[in-house]
Coordinates of C-alpha atoms in Angstrom, one line a residue:
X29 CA 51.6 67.3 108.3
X30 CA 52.8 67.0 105.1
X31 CA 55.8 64.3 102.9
X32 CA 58.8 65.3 101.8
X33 CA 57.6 66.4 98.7
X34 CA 55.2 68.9 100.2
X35 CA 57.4 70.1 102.4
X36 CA 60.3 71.0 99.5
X37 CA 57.8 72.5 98.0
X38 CA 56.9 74.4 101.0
X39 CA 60.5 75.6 101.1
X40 CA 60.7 76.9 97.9
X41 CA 57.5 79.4 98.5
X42 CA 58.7 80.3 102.0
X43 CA 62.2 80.8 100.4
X44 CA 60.6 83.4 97.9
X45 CA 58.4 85.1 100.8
X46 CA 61.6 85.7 102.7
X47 CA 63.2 86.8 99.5
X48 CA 60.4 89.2 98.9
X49 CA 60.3 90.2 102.5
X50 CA 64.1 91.6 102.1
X51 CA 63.3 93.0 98.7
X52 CA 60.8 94.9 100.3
X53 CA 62.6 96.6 103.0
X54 CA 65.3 97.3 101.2
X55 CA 62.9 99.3 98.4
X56 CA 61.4 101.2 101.9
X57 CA 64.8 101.8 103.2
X58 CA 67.6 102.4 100.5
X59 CA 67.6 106.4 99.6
X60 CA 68.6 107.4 96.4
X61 CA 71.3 109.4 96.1
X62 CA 71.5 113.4 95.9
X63 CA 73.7 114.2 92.5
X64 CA 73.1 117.5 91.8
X65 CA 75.9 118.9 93.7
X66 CA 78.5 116.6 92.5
X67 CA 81.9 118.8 92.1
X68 CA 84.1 118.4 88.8
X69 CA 86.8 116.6 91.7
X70 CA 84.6 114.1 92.9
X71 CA 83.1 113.1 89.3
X72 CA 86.7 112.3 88.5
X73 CA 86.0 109.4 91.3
X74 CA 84.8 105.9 91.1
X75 CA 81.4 105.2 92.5
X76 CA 82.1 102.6 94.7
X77 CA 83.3 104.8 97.3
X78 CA 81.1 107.9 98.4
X79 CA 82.3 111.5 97.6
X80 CA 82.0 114.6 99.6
X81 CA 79.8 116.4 97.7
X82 CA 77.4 113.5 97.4
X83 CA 74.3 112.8 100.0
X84 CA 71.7 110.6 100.2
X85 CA 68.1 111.8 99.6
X86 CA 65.7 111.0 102.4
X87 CA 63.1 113.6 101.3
X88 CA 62.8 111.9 97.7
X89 CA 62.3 108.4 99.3
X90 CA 59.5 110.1 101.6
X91 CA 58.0 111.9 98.5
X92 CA 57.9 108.7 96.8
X93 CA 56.7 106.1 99.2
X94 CA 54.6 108.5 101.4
X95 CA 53.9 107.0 104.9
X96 CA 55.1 103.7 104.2
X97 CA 58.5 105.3 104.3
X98 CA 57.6 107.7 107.2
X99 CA 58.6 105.1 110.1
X100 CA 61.9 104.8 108.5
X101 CA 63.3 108.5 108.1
X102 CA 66.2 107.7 110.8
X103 CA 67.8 105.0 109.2
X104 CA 69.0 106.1 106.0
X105 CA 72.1 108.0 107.5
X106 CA 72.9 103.8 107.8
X107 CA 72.0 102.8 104.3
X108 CA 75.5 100.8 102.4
X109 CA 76.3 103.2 100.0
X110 CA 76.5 101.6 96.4
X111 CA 73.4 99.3 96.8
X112 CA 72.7 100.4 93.1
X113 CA 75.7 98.0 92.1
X114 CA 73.9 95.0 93.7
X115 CA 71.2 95.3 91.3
X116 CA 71.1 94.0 87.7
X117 CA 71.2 97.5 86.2
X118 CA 75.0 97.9 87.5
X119 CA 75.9 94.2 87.6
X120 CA 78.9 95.7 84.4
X121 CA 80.5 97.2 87.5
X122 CA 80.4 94.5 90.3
X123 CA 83.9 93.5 89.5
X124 CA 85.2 97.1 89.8
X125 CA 86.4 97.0 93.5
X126 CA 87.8 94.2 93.7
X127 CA 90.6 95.3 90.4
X128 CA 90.9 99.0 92.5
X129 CA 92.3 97.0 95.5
X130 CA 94.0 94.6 93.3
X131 CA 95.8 97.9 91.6
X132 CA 96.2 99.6 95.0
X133 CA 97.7 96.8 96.9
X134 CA 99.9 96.1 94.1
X135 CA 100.7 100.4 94.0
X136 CA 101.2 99.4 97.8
X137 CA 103.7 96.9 97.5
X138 CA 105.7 98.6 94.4
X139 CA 105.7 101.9 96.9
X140 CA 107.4 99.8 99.8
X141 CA 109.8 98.6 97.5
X142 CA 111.2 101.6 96.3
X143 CA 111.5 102.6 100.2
X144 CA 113.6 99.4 100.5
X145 CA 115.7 100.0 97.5
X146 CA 116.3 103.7 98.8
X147 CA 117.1 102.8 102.1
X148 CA 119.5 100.3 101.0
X149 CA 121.0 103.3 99.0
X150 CA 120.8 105.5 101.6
X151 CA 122.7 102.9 104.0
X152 CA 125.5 102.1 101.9
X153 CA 128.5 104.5 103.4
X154 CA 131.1 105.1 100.1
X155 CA 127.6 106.3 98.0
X156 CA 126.9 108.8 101.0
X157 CA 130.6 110.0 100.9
X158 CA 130.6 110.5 97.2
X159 CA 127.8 112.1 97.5
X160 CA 128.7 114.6 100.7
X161 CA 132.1 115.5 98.7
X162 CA 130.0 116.6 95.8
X163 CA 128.1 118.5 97.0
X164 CA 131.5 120.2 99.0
X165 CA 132.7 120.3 96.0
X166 CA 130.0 121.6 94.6
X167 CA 129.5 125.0 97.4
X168 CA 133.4 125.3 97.1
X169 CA 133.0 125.8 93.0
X170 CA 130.3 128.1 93.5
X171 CA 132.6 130.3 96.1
X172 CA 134.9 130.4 93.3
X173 CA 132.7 131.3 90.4
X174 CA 131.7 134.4 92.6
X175 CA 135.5 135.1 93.0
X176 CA 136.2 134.6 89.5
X177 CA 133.2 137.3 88.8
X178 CA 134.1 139.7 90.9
X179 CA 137.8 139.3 90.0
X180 CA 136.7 140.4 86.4
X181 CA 134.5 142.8 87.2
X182 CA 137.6 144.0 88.5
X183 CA 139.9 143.8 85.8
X184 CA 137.4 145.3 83.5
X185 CA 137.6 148.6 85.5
X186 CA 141.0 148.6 87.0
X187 CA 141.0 153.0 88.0
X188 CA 138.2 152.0 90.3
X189 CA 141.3 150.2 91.9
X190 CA 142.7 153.6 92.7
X191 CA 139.8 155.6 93.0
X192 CA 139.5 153.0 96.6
X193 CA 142.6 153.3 97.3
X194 CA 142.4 157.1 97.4
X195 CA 139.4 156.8 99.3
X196 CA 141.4 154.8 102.1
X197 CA 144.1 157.4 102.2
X198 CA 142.8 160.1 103.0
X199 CA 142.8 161.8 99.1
X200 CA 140.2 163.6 99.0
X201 CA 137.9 166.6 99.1
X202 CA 138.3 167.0 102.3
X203 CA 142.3 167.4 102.4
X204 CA 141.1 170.9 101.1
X205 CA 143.1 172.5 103.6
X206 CA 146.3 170.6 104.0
X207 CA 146.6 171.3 100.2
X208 CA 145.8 175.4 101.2
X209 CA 148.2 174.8 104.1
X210 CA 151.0 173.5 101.5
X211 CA 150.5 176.0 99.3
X212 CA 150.7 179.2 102.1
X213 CA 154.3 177.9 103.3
X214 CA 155.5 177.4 99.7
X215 CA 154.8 180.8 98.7
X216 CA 155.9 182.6 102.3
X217 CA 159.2 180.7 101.5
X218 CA 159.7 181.6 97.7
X219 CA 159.1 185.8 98.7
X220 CA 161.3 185.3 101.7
X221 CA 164.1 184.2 99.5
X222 CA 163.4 187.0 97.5
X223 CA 165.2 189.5 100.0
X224 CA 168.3 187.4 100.4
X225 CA 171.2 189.1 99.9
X226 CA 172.8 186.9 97.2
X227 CA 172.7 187.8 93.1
X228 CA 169.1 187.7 91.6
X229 CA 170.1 184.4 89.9
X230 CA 171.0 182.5 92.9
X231 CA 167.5 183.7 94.8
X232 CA 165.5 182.3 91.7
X233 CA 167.3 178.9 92.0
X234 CA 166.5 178.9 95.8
X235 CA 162.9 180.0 95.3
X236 CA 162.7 177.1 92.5
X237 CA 164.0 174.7 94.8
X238 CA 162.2 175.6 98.0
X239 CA 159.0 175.6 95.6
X240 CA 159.7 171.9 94.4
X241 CA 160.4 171.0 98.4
X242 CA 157.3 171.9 99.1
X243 CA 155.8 170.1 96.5
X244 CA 157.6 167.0 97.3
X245 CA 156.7 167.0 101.2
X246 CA 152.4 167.0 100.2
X247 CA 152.7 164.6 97.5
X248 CA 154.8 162.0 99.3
X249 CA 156.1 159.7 96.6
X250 CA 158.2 157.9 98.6
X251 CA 155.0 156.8 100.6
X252 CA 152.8 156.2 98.1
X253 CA 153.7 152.8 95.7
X254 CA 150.4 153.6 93.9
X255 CA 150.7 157.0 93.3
X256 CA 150.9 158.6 90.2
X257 CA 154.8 158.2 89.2
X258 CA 154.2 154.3 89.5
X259 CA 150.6 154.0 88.1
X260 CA 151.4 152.5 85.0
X261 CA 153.6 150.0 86.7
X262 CA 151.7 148.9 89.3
X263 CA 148.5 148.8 87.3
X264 CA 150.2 146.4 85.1
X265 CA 151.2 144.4 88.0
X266 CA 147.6 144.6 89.5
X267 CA 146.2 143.4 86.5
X268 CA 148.4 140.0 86.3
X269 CA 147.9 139.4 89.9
X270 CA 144.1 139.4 88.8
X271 CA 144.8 137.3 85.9
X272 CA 146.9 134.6 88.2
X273 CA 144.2 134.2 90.7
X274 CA 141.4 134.0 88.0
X275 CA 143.4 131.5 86.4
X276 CA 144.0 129.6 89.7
X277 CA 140.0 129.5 90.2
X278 CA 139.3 128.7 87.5
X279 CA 141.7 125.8 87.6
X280 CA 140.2 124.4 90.4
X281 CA 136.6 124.4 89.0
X282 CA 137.4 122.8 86.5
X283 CA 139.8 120.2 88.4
X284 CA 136.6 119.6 90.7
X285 CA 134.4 119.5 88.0
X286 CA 136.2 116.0 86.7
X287 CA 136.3 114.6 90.2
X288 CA 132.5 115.3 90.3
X289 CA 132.1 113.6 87.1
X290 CA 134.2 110.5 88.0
X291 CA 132.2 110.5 91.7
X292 CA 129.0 111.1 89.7
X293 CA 129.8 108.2 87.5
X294 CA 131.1 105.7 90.5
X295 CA 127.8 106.9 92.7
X296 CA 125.5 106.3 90.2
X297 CA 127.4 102.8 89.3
X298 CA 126.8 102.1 93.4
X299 CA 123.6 102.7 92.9
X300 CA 122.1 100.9 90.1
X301 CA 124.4 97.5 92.0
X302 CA 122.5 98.2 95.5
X303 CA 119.0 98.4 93.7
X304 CA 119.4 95.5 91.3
X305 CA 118.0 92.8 93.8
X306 CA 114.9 94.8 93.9
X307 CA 114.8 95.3 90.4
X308 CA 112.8 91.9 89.3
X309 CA 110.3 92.1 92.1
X310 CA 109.5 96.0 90.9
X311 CA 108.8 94.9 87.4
X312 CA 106.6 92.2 88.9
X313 CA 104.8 94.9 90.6
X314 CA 104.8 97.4 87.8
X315 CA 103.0 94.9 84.9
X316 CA 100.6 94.0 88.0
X317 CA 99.7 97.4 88.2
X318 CA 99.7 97.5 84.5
X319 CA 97.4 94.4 83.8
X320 CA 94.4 95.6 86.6
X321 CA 94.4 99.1 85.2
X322 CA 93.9 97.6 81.9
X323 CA 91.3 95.2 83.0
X324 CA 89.6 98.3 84.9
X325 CA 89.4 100.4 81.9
X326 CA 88.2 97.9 79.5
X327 CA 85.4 97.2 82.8
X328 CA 84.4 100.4 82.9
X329 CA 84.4 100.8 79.2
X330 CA 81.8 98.0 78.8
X331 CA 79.3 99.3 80.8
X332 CA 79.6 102.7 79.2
X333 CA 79.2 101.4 75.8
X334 CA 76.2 99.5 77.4
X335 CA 74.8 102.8 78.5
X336 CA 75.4 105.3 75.7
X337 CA 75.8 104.1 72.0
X338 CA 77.9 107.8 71.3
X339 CA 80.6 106.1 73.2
X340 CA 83.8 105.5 71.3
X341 CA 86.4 103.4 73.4
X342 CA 89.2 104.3 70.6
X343 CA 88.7 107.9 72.5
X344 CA 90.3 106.9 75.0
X345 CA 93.8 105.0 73.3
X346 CA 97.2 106.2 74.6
X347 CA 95.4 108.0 77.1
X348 CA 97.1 107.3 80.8
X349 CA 95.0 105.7 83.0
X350 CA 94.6 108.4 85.6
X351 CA 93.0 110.6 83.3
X352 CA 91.2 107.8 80.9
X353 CA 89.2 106.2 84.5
X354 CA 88.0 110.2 85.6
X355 CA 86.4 110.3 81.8
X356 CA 85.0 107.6 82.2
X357 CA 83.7 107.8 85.9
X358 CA 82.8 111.5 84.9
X359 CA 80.4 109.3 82.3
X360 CA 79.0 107.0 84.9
X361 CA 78.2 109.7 87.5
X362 CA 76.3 111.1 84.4
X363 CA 74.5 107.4 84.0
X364 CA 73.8 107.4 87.9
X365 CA 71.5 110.5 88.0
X366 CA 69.2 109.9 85.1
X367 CA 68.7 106.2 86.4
X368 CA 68.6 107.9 90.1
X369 CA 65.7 110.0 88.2
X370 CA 64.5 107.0 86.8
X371 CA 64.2 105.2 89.8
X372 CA 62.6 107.4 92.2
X373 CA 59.8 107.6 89.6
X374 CA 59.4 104.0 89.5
X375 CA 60.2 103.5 93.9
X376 CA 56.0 103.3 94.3
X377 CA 55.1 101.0 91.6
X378 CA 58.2 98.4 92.3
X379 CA 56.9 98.7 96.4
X380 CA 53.3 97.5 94.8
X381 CA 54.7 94.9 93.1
X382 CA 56.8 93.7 95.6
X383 CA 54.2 93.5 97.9
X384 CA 51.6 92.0 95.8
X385 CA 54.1 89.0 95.3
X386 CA 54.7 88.7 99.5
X387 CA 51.1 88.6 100.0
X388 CA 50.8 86.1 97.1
X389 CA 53.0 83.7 98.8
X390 CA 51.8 84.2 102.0
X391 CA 48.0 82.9 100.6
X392 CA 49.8 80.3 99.4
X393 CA 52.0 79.5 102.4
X394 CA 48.9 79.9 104.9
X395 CA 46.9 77.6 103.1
X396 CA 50.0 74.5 102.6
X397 CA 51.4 74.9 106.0
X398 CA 52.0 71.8 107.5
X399 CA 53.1 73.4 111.0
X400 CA 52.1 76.4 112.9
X401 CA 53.6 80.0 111.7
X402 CA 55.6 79.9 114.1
X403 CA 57.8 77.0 113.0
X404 CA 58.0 78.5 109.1
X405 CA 61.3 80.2 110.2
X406 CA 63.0 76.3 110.4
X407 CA 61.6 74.5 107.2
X408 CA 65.1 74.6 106.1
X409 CA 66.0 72.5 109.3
X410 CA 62.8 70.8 109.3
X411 CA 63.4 69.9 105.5
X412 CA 67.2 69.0 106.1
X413 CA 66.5 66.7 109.2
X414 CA 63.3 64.9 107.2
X415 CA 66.1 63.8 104.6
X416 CA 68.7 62.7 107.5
X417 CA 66.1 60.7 109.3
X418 CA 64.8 59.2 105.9
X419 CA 61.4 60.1 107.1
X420 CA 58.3 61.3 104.7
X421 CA 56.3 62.8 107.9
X422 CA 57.2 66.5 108.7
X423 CA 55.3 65.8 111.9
X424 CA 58.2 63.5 113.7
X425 CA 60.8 66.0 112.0
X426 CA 59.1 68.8 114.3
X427 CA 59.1 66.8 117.0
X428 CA 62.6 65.8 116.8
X429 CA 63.5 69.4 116.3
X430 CA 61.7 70.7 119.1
X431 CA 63.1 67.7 121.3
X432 CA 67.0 69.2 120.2
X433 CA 66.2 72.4 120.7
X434 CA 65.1 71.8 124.1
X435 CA 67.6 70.0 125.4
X436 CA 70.3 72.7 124.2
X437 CA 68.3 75.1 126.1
X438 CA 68.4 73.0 129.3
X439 CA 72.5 72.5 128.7
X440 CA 72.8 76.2 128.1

């Protein structure tokens, strides 16, 4: 039995057994963590989440703590990753999760605005048919570009005009022998005319003429616009018919081209009027973001300056934060495997130490009980109902206790 006093008192040593008790099982069962094959990605990380290339090291902890750690082997694929930052060597970084959500939720909520604002955009029916006759506008004006190219190219080399045209008529190579046909008759025709019984000058005239006939019937003049007696004109007449439909392209370019502009101006007018209400809520979200990425780096930067005196936070000014937060998490993975070194060499000595203290306090506990073992679990209830009840005996406390719990049992 024991006063209120003694049994505070009590409550503090069973406190620090308890306390010593967790301390100690975490020490058995908390593996360090496998750095070694960190990739140049993952360093770019924060620690408080667990990379890929990362591992925990069950073989180190069994090195380090022998057969005390032996019984535990299967339950370090369950160890909390980051128990480092619960300790006072990391306690720089214990704010560090709670500004990444901060900054993601707030990334979160300026993301989901935007998809408001656009949809809003998207909705709006005169800004979608601006923009679906612009873009007509703009396939129609690329149509006539290519005309307007190949109308030049063209122009530039007009004889290939009739070079085609020959092609499609048939003059060719291979009229060879209407040419040889032509050319048989004409001849037959002039020496027949030769015998004709009429003065020598009269069958010259007729040989002349039947020869200039024949000459007439292959060429075909009459059928032939483009032929050689109207080249000239008809090329001149080609070449402005080129120049009028160039010149009518390019017309209507250039007409689209200020009816783009004026629907490029109104659309973009539409726009900035359909996103204005989510204009002030965005800038709240943006200098959110803005403030936890600066608290974040100057965090971070802290502990790093903590850590190494080289450390020069100016290093890091005008630097986005993207790529300022991978330099410096690059840093602390750095810091993480020498004090990972560090602490495997020191795992057997702190599991001493940590035991020396729980049996310390168990002397001490075994040698002030007021109650059987069995009750030490409930000196806070025991403590907490001697104070209700305004008692100084721990004795009528247990009873009282045992006398509530058994009647809870019996209700149950």
């Amino acid at each position: 039995m024991a006063n209120l006093e003694e049994m505070r008192e009590f409550q503090k040593h069973w406190a620090a057994y308890c306390a010593g008790e967790r301390e100690l099982t975490l020490l058995k069962t908390r593996p360090p963590i496998d750095l070694e094959s960190l990739t140049d990605a993952d360093r770019r990380l924060p620690m408080t989440g667990m990379p890929e290339s990362a591992s925990f090291d069950r073989h180190a902890l069994v090195d380090a703590l022998g057969t005390a750690a032996v019984h535990l082997q299967g339950q370090d694929d369950d160890a909390p990753w980051g128990w480092w930052l619960e300790g006072e060597d990391w306690s720089g970084l214990s704010g560090l999760d709670v500004l990444l959500k901060k900054r993601a939720a707030w990334m979160a909520r300026l993301e989901d605005l935007d998809a408001q604002a656009q949809a809003a955009v998207d909705a709006d029916e005169s800004h979608a048919k601006a923009l679906s006759t612009m873009a007509s506008y703009a396939a129609a004006n690329a149509e006539d570009r290519a005309s307007i190219q190949e109308l030049e190219e063209r122009r530039a080399h007009p004889e290939q005009m009739y070079l085609e045209a020959a092609a499609r008529e048939g003059k060719s190579a291979a009229q060879g022998g209407h040419k040889a046909a032509y050319a048989i008759v004409g001849v037959a025709g002039a020496a027949g005319l030769a015998f004709v019984p009429v003065a020598v000058e009269l069958r010259a005239l007729l040989a002349v003429t039947w020869l200039v006939a024949v000459a007439l019937a292959y060429a075909r003049p009459w059928t032939r616009p483009r032929g050689w007696l109207f080249k000239g004109r008809r090329m001149k007449d080609e070449l402005e018919l080129i120049d009028g439909k160039i010149s009518d392209a390019k017309s209507r370019v250039e007409l689209r081209e200020r009816e783009t502009k004026r629907l490029d101006e109104e659309a973009a007018s539409r726009e900035a009027e359909l996103r204005a209400p989510f204009e002030e809520p965005r800038q709240e979200a943006c200098r959110a973001v803005e403030e936890a990425e600066r608290a974040t780096i100057e965090l971070v930067c802290r502990d790093v300056a903590s850590r190494d005196e080289t450390f020069e936070v100016e290093s890091l000014e005008g630097v986005p934060f993207e790529d300022a937060f991978a330099q410096l998490n690059a840093r602390e993975w750095d810091h993480l495997r020498a004090w990972m070194s560090a602490y495997v060499d020191a795992l057997p000595d702190m599991v001493k130490r940590a035991e020396d203290v729980q049996a310390s306090e168990l002397v001490w506990l075994e040698g002030h009980a007021p109650f059987g073992k069995r009750y030490w679990p409930y000196t806070d209830t025991i403590v907490s109902l001697m104070e209700t009840m305004r008692t100084d005996k721990s004795e009528a406390a247990l009873k009282r206790f045992l006398r509530e719990q058994a009647e809870r049992e019996q209700s149950e």
